[in-house]
Coordinates of C-alpha atoms and ligand atoms in Angstrom, one line a residue:
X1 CA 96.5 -98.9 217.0
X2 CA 94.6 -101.8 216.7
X3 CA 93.9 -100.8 212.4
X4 CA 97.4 -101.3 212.0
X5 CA 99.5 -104.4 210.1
X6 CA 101.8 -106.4 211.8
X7 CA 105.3 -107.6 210.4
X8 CA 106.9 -110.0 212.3
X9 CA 110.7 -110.3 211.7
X10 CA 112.8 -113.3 212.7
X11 CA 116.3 -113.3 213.7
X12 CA 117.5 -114.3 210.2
X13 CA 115.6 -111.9 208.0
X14 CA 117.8 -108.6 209.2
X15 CA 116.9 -106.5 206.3
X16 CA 114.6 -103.5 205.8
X17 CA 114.3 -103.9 201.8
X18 CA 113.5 -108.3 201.6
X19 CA 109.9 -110.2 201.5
X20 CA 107.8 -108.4 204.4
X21 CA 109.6 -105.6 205.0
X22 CA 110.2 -103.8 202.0
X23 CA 106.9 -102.2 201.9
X24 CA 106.4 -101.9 204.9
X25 CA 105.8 -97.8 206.0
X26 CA 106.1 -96.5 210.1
X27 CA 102.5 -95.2 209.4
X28 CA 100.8 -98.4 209.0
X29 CA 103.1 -100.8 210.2
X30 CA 104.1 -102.2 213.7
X31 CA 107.4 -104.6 213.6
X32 CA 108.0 -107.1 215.9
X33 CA 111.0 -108.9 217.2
X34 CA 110.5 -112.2 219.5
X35 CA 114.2 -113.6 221.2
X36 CA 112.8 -117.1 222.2
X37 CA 113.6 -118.6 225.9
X38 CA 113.2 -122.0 224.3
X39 CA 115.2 -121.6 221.2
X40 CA 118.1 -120.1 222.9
X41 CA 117.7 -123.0 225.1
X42 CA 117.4 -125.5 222.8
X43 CA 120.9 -126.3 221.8
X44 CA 124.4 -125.9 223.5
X45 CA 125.3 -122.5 221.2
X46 CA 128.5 -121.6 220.7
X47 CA 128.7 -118.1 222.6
X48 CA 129.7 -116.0 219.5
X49 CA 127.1 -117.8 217.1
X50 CA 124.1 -116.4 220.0
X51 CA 125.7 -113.2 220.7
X52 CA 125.9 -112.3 217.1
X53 CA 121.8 -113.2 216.4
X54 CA 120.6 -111.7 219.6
X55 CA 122.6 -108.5 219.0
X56 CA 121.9 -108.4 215.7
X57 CA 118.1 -108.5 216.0
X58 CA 118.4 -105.5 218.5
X59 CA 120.6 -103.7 216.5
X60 CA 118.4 -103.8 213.3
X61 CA 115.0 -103.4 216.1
X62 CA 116.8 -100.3 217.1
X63 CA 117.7 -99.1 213.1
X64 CA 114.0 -99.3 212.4
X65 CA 112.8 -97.6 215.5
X66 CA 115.1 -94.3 213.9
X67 CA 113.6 -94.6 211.1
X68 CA 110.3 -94.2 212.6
X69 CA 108.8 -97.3 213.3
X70 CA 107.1 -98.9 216.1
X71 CA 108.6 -101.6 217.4
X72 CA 107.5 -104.5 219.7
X73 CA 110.6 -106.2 220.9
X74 CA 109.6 -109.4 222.9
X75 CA 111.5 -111.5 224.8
X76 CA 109.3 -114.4 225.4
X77 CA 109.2 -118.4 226.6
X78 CA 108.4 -119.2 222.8
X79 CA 107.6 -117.7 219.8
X80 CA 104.3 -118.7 220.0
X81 CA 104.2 -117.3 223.4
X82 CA 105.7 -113.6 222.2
X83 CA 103.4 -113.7 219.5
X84 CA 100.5 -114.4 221.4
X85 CA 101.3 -111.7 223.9
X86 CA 101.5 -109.3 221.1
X87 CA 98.6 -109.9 219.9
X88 CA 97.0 -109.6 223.1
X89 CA 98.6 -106.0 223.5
X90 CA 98.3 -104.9 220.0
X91 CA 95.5 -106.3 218.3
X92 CA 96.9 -106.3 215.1
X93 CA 94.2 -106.4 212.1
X94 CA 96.9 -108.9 210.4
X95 CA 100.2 -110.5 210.8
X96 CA 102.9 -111.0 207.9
X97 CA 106.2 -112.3 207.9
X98 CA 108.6 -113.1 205.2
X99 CA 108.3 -116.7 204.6
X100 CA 111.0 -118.7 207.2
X101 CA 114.0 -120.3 206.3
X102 CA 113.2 -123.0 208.1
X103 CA 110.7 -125.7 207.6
X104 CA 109.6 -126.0 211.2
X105 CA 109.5 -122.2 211.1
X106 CA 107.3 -122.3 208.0
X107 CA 104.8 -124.7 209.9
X108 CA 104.6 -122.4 212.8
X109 CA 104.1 -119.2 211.6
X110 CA 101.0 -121.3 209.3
X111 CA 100.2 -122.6 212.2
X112 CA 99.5 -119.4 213.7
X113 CA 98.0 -117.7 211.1
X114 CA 100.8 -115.5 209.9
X115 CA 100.5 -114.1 206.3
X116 CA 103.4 -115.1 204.7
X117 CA 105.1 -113.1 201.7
X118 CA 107.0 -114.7 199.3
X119 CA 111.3 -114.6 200.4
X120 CA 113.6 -112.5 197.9
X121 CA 116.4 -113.1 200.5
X122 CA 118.0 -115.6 198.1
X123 CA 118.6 -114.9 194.1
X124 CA 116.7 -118.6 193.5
X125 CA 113.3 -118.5 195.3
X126 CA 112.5 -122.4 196.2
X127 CA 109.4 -122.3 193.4
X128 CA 112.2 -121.1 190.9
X129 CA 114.9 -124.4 191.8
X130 CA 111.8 -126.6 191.3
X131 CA 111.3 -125.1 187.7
X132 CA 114.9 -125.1 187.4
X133 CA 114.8 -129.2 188.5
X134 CA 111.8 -130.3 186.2
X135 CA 112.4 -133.3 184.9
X136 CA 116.2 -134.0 186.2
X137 CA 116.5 -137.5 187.8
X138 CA 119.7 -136.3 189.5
X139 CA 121.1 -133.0 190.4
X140 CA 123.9 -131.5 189.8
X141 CA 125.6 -128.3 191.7
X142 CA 127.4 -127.3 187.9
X143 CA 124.6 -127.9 186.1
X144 CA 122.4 -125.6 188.7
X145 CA 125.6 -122.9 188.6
X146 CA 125.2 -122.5 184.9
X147 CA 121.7 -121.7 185.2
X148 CA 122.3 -119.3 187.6
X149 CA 124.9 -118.0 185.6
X150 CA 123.0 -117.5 182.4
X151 CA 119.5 -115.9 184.0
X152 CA 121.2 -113.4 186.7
X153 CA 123.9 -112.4 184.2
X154 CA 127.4 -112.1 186.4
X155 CA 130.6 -112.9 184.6
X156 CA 129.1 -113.5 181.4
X157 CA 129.8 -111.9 178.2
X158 CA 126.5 -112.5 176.1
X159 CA 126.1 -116.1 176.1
X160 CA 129.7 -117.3 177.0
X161 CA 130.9 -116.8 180.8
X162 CA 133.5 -114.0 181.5
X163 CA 137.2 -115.7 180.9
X164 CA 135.9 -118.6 177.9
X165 CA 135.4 -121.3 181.2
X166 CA 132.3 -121.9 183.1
X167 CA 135.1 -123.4 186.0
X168 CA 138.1 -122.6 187.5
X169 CA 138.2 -125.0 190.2
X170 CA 141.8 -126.3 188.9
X171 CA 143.2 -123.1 189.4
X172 CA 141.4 -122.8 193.0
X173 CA 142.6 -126.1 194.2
X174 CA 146.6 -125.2 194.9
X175 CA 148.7 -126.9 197.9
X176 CA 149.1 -124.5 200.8
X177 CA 151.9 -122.3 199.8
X178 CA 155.1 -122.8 201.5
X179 CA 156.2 -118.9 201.9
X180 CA 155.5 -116.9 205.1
X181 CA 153.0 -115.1 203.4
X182 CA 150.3 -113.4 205.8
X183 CA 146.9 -113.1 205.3
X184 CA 144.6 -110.1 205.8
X185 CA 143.7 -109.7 209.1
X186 CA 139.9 -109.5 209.7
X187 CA 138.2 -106.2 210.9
X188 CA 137.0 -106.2 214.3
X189 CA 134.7 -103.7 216.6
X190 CA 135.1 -102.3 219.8
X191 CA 132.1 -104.1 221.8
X192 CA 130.1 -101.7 223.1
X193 CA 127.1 -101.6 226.2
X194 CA 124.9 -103.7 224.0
X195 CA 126.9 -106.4 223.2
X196 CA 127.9 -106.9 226.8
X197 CA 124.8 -106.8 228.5
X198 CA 123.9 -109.7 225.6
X199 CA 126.7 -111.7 226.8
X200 CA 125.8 -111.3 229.9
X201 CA 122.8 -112.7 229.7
X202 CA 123.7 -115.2 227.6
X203 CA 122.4 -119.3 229.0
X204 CA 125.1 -120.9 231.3
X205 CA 125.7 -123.8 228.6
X206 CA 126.8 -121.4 226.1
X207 CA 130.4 -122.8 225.1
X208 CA 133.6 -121.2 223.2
X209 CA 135.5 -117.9 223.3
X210 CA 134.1 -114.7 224.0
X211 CA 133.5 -112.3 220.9
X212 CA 136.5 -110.9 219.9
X213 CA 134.4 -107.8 217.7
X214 CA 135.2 -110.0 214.2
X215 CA 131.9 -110.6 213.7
X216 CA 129.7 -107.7 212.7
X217 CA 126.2 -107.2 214.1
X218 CA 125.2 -104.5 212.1
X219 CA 124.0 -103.8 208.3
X220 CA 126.6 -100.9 208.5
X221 CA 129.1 -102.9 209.9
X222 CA 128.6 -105.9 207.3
X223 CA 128.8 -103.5 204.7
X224 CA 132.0 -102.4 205.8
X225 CA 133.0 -106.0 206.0
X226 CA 131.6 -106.3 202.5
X227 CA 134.0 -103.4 201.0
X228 CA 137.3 -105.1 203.3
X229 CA 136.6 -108.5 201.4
X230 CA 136.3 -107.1 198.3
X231 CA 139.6 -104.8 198.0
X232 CA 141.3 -107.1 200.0
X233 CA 140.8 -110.9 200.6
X234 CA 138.8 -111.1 196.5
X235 CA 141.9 -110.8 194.9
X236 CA 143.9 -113.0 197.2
X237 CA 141.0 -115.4 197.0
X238 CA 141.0 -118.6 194.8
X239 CA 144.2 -120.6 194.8
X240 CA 144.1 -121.6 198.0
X241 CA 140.6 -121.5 199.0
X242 CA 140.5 -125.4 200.1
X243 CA 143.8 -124.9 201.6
X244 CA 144.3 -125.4 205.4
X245 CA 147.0 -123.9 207.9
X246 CA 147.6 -124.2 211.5
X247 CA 148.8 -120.4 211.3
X248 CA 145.7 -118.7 210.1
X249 CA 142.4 -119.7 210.7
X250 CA 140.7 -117.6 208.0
X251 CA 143.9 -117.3 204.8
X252 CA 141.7 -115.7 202.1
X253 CA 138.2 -116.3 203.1
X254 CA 135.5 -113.7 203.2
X255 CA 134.0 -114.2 205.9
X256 CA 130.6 -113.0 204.7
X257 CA 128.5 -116.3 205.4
X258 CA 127.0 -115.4 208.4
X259 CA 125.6 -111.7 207.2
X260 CA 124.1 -113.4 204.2
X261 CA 122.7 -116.0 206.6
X262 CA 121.3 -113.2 208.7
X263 CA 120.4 -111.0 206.2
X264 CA 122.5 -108.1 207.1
X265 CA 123.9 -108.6 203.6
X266 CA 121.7 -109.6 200.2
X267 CA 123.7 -112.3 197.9
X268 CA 123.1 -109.8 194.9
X269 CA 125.3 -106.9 196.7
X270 CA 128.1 -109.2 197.1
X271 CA 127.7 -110.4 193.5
X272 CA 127.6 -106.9 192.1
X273 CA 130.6 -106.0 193.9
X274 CA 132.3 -109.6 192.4
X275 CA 131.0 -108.2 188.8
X276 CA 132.4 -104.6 189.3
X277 CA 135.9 -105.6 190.7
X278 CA 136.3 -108.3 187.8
X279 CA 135.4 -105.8 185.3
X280 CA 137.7 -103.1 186.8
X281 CA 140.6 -105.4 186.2
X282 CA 140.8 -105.7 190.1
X283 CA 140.4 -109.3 190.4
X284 CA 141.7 -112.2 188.0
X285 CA 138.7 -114.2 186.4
X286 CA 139.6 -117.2 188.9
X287 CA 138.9 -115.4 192.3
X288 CA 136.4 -113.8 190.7
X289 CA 134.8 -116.9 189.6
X290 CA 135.7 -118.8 192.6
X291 CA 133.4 -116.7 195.3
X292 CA 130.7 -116.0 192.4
X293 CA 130.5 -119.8 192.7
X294 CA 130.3 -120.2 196.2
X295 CA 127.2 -117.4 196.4
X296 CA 125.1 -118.0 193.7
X297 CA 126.3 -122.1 193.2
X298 CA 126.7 -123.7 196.1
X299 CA 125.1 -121.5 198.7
X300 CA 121.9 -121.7 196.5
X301 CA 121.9 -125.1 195.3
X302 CA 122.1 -126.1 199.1
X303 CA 119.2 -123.8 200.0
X304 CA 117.3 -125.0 197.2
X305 CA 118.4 -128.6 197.7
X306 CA 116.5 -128.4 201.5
X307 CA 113.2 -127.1 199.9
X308 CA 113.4 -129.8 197.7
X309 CA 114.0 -133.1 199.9
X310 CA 112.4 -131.8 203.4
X311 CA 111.2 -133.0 205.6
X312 CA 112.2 -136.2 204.9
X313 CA 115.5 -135.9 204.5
X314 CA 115.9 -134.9 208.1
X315 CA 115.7 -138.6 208.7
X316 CA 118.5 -140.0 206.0
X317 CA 121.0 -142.7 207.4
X318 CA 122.1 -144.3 204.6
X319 CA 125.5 -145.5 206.2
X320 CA 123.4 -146.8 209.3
X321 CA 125.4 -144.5 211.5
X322 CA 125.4 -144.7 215.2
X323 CA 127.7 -143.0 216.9
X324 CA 127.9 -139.9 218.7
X325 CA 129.7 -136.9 218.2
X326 CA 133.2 -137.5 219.5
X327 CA 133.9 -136.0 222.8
X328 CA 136.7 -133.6 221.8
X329 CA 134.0 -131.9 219.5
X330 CA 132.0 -130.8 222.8
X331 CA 135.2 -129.7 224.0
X332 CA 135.2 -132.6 226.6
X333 CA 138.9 -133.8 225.5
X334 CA 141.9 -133.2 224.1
X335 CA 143.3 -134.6 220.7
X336 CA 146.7 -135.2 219.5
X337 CA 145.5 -135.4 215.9
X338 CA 147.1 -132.0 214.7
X339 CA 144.2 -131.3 211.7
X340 CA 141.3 -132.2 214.4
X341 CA 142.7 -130.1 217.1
X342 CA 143.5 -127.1 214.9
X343 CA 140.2 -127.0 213.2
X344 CA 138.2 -126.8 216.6
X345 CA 140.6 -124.5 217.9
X346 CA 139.1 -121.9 215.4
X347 CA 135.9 -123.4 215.8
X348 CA 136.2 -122.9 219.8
X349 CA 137.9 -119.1 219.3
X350 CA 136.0 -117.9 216.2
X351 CA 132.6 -120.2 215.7
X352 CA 134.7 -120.9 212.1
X353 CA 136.0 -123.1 210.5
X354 CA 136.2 -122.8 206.0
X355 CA 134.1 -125.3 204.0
X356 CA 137.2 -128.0 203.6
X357 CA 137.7 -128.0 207.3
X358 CA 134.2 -128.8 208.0
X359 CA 134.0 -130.8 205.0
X360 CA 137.4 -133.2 205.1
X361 CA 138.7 -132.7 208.6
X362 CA 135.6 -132.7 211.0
X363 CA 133.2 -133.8 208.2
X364 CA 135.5 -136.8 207.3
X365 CA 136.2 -137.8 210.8
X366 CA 132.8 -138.0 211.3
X367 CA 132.0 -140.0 208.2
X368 CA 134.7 -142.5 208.3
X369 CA 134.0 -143.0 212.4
X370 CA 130.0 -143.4 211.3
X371 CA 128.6 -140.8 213.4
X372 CA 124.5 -140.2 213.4
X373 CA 124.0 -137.5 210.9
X374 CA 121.3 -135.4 213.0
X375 CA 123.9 -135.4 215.7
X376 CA 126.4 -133.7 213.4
X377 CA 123.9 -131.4 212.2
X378 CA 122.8 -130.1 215.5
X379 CA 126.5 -129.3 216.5
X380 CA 127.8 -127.3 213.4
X381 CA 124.2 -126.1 213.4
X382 CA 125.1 -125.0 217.4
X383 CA 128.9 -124.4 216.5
X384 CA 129.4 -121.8 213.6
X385 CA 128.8 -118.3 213.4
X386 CA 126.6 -119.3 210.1
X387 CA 124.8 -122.4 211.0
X388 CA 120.9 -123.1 210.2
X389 CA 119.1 -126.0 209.6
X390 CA 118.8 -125.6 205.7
X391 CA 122.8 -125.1 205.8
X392 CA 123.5 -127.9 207.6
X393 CA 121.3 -130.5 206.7
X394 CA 122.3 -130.4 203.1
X395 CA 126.0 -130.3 204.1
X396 CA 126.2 -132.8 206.8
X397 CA 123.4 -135.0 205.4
X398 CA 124.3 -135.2 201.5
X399 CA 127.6 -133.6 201.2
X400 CA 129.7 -134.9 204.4
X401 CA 128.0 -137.7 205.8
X402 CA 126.6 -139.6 202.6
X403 CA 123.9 -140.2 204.6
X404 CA 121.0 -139.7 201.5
X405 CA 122.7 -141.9 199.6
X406 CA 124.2 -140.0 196.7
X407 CA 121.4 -137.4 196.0
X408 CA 123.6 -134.4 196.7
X409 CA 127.4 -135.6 196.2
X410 CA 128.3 -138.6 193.8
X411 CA 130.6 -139.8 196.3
X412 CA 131.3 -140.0 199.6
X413 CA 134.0 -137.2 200.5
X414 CA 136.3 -139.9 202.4
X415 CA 140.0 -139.6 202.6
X416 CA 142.9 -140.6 204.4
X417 CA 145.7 -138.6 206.2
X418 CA 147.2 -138.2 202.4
X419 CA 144.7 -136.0 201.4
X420 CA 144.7 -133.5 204.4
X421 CA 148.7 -134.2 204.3
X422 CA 149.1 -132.3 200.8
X423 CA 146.3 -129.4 201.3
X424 CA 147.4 -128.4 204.7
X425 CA 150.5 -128.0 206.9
X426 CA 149.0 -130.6 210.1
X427 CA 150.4 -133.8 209.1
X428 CA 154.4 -132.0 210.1
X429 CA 154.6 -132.4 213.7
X430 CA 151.8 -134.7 214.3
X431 CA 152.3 -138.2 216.3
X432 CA 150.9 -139.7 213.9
X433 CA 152.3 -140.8 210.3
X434 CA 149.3 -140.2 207.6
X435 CA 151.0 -142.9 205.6
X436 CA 150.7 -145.8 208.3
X437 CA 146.9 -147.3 208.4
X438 CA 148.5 -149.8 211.3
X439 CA 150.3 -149.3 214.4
X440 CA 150.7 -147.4 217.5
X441 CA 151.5 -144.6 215.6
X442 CA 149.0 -144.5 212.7
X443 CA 146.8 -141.8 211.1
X444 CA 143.6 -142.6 212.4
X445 CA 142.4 -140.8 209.0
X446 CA 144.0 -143.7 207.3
X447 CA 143.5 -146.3 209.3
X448 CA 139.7 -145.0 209.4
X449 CA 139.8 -144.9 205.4
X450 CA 140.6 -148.1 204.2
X451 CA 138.5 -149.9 207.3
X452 CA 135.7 -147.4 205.9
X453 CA 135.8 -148.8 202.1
X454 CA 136.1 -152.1 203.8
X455 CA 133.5 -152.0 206.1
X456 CA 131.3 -150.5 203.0
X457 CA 131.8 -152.3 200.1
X458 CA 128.1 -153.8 199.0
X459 CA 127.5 -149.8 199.4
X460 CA 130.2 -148.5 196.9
X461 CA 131.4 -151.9 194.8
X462 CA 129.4 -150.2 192.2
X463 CA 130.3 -146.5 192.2
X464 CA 132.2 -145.7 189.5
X465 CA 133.8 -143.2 191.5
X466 CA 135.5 -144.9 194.3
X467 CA 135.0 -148.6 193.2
X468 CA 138.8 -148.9 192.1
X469 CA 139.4 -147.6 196.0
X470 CA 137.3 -150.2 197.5
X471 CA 139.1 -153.1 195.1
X472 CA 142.0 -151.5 196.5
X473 CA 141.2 -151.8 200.3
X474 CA 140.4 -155.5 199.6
X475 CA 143.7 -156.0 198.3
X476 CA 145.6 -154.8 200.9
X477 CA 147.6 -157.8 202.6
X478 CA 147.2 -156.1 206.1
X479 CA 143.2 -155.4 206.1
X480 CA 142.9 -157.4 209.2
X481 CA 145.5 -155.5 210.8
X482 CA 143.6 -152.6 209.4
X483 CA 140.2 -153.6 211.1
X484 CA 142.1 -154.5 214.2
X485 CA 143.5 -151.3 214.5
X486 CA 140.1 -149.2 213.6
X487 CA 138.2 -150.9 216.2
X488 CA 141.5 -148.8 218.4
X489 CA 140.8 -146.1 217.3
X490 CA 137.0 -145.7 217.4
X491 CA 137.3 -146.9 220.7
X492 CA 139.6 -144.3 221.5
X493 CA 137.6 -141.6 219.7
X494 CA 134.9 -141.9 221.4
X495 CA 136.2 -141.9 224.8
X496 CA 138.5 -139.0 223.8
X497 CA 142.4 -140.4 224.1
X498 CA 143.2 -140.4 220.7
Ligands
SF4_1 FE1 145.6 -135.4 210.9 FE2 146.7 -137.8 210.4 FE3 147.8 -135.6 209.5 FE4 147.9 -136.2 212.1 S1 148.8 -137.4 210.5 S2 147.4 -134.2 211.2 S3 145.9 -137.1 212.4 S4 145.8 -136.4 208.9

């Protein structure tokens, strides 16, 4: 036994055919699995977000033992500790891993002297976004897109992309419609013995609703997933992507983030499947275009974006934020701000929320209030079905937060109750009015917005894109009202009675 190579998997590399794996052979390979005590400890998880990992793993430990494998599944205080244990036991002649997704993961597994082999989880490999940035001073999601585009070939036809537009986004960006139309239920699972005795042993601190079977924890079951979102929610996708409704939590969202995250889908199945539905006449150019864009754009360009600024950008506080998290996100209060309650609704029953909820209800809240960004990164990190570190620093840090000072987004993503008044349906039936920024009764989004521009002018005076806003806010004849009033309302927030 003690001739034979080790590969260490980690909870987010579910795949038998990426980095380590895919030459690895049941004849000369051991696999081993550690569930860390202290990493399961080391944050208040949402209940469905550590379910779904810990399943997961055993599920996929389980597919490779069938397949003829020997596997060493630890469950240890660390996985340092479940590392050195198997060592002890198996005297491996060497250890490999596919290279972490995680910087601090990275420095561990070095740390211990674990081989690493170069990740093909994602289409750009880090090495390949710093070619891809060279020179650039500043970059740019579109400009990254395009490269994509060109060198991996989806929805192009020769040089020119599919449909005579690199972008659809003016398509994609409709007002929630105002028909009864339903949405495509997810698929769900039975649980079964396994997933139960995981919940079961699941910490004490774990928070939100119990799995419901929407989120698979299997490659088989994530391709199934894969298939549904393609014949069904692709062509309905698009239009309304950065809508929100009270009445659905998911409306035409895939809902393939987390298997991607976990591996239990590659990004270049679900763009194959994009390129054969367009191609089939199946899908219009714009939903098409619209999740190709999400995969290979954004998801990359934030993965490559992390490799790129850490570690320091862990630390970015541009905006001097201080706050904490507001107490209704821990589930501590209640909220009558209709937008803010309904997006951690789903967040508390599905560990979701879609990328404008997190982004300009729960993002913007948190922005405009001037919460500490690692704070916000370690609950969505702890809160969604799909968090990880080089997810959510990128997000929170650069895109919601402004907190690296422009390196990600050219603008802080601030708006008052206006803008979450014409992409959703939460502003009808809320106490408050989004178009009053004073008073008992005011939006605290707008209130929050103008005191925000206000309260940040030497910052943005010189932006070309929200300069005009902040010559606006000094302009208005009831700023002091306006700063009165926010004072309120942070007050408020943070003891949870707004
Ligand atoms: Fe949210 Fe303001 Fe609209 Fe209420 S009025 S739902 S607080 S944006």
């Amino acid at each position: 036994m003690s001739a034979q190579v080790t590969v260490w998997v980690l909870g987010d590399q579910l795949n038998r055919n990426i980095g380590a794996m895919k030459a690895a052979d049941p004849s000369t390979h051991l696999v081993l699995f550690v569930e860390s005590r202290a990493k399961l400890e080391s944050k208040t998880w949402h209940r469905q977000r550590a379910h779904l990992v810990i399943t997961a793993m055993r599920r996929f430990a389980a597919e490779l033992e069938a397949e003829g494998f020997k596997v060493d599944y630890r469950i240890a205080r660390s996985l340092g500790d479940g590392l050195a244990a198997h060592r002890a036991e198996h005297q491996p002649k060497q250890v490999l891993a596919t290279e972490p997704a995680s910087w601090d993961g990275r420095e561990l597994l070095i740390k211990h002297g674990v081989e690493l082999i170069r990740t093909d989880q994602f289409l750009c490999h880090p090495e390949e976004f710093e070619d891809w940035v060279g020179a650039r001073k500043s970059l740019k999601m579109e400009d990254f897109y395009r490269w994509q585009r060109r060198r991996l070939g989806y929805l192009m036809d020769g040089d020119e992309p599919a449909g005579g537009k690199w972008n659809f986004d003016s398509e994609n960006r409709e007002r929630p419609p105002k028909d009864d139309r339903s949405w495509p239920e997810p698929l769900r699972n039975e649980l079964d013995s396994l997933d139960l005795a995981v919940l079961a042993a699941l910490p004490s601190n774990c928070w939100g609703a119990e799995p419901d079977g929407t989120w698979a924890t299997s490659r088989s079951e994530a391709l199934r997933r894969l298939r549904f979102a393609i014949d069904e929610i692709l062509p309905r996708f698009g239009p309304h992507e950065d809508a929100m409704l009270s009445t659905s939590w998911h409306l035409a969202h895939t809902l393939l983030s987390p298997y991607l995250n976990l591996g239990l889908l590659h990004p270049k199945e679900i763009c194959d499947e994009i390129e054969s539905a367009y191609r089939s006449g199946l899908v219009p150019i714009a939903s098409a275009e619209g999740l190709l864009r999400q995969v290979i754009g954004w998801r990359e360009f934030v993965w490559g974006s992390y490799w790129h600024w850490m570690p320091s950008y862990r630390g970015r506080n541009e905006l001097e934020a201080t706050r904490a998290v507001p107490p209704v996100f821990r589930g501590k209060s209640s909220t009558q701000m209709r937008c803010v309650e309904s997006t951690l609704g789903a967040v508390n029953d599905h560990g979701y929320a879609h990328h404008i909820q997190r982004l300009m209800i729960l993002g913007n809240l948190c922005l405009l209030a001037g919460v500490r960004p690692e704070e916000l990164v370690e609950w969505m990190w702890a809160s969604f079905v799909d968090g990880a570190e080089w997810v959510m620093l990128p997000n929170v840090v650069g895109m919601a937060l402004y907190a690296d000072g422009g390196l990600m987004a050219t603008k802080p993503y601030a708006s008052g109750g206006a803008y979450i008044d014409k992409m959703s349906d939460y502003c009808k039936g809320c106490v408050y009015d989004r178009k009053k920024r004073t008073g008992e009764d005011a939006c605290p989004f707008t209130t929050l917005y103008w005191d925000f521009l206000a309260r940040h002018e030497s910052k943005f005076a010189r932006n070309p894109r929200v300069a005009q806003q902040v010559r606006a806010a000094h302009r208005l004849s009831d700023l002091d009202g306006v700063r009165e009033r926010a004072v309120e309302v942070l007050l408020r927030l943070d003891r949870g009675e707004l």
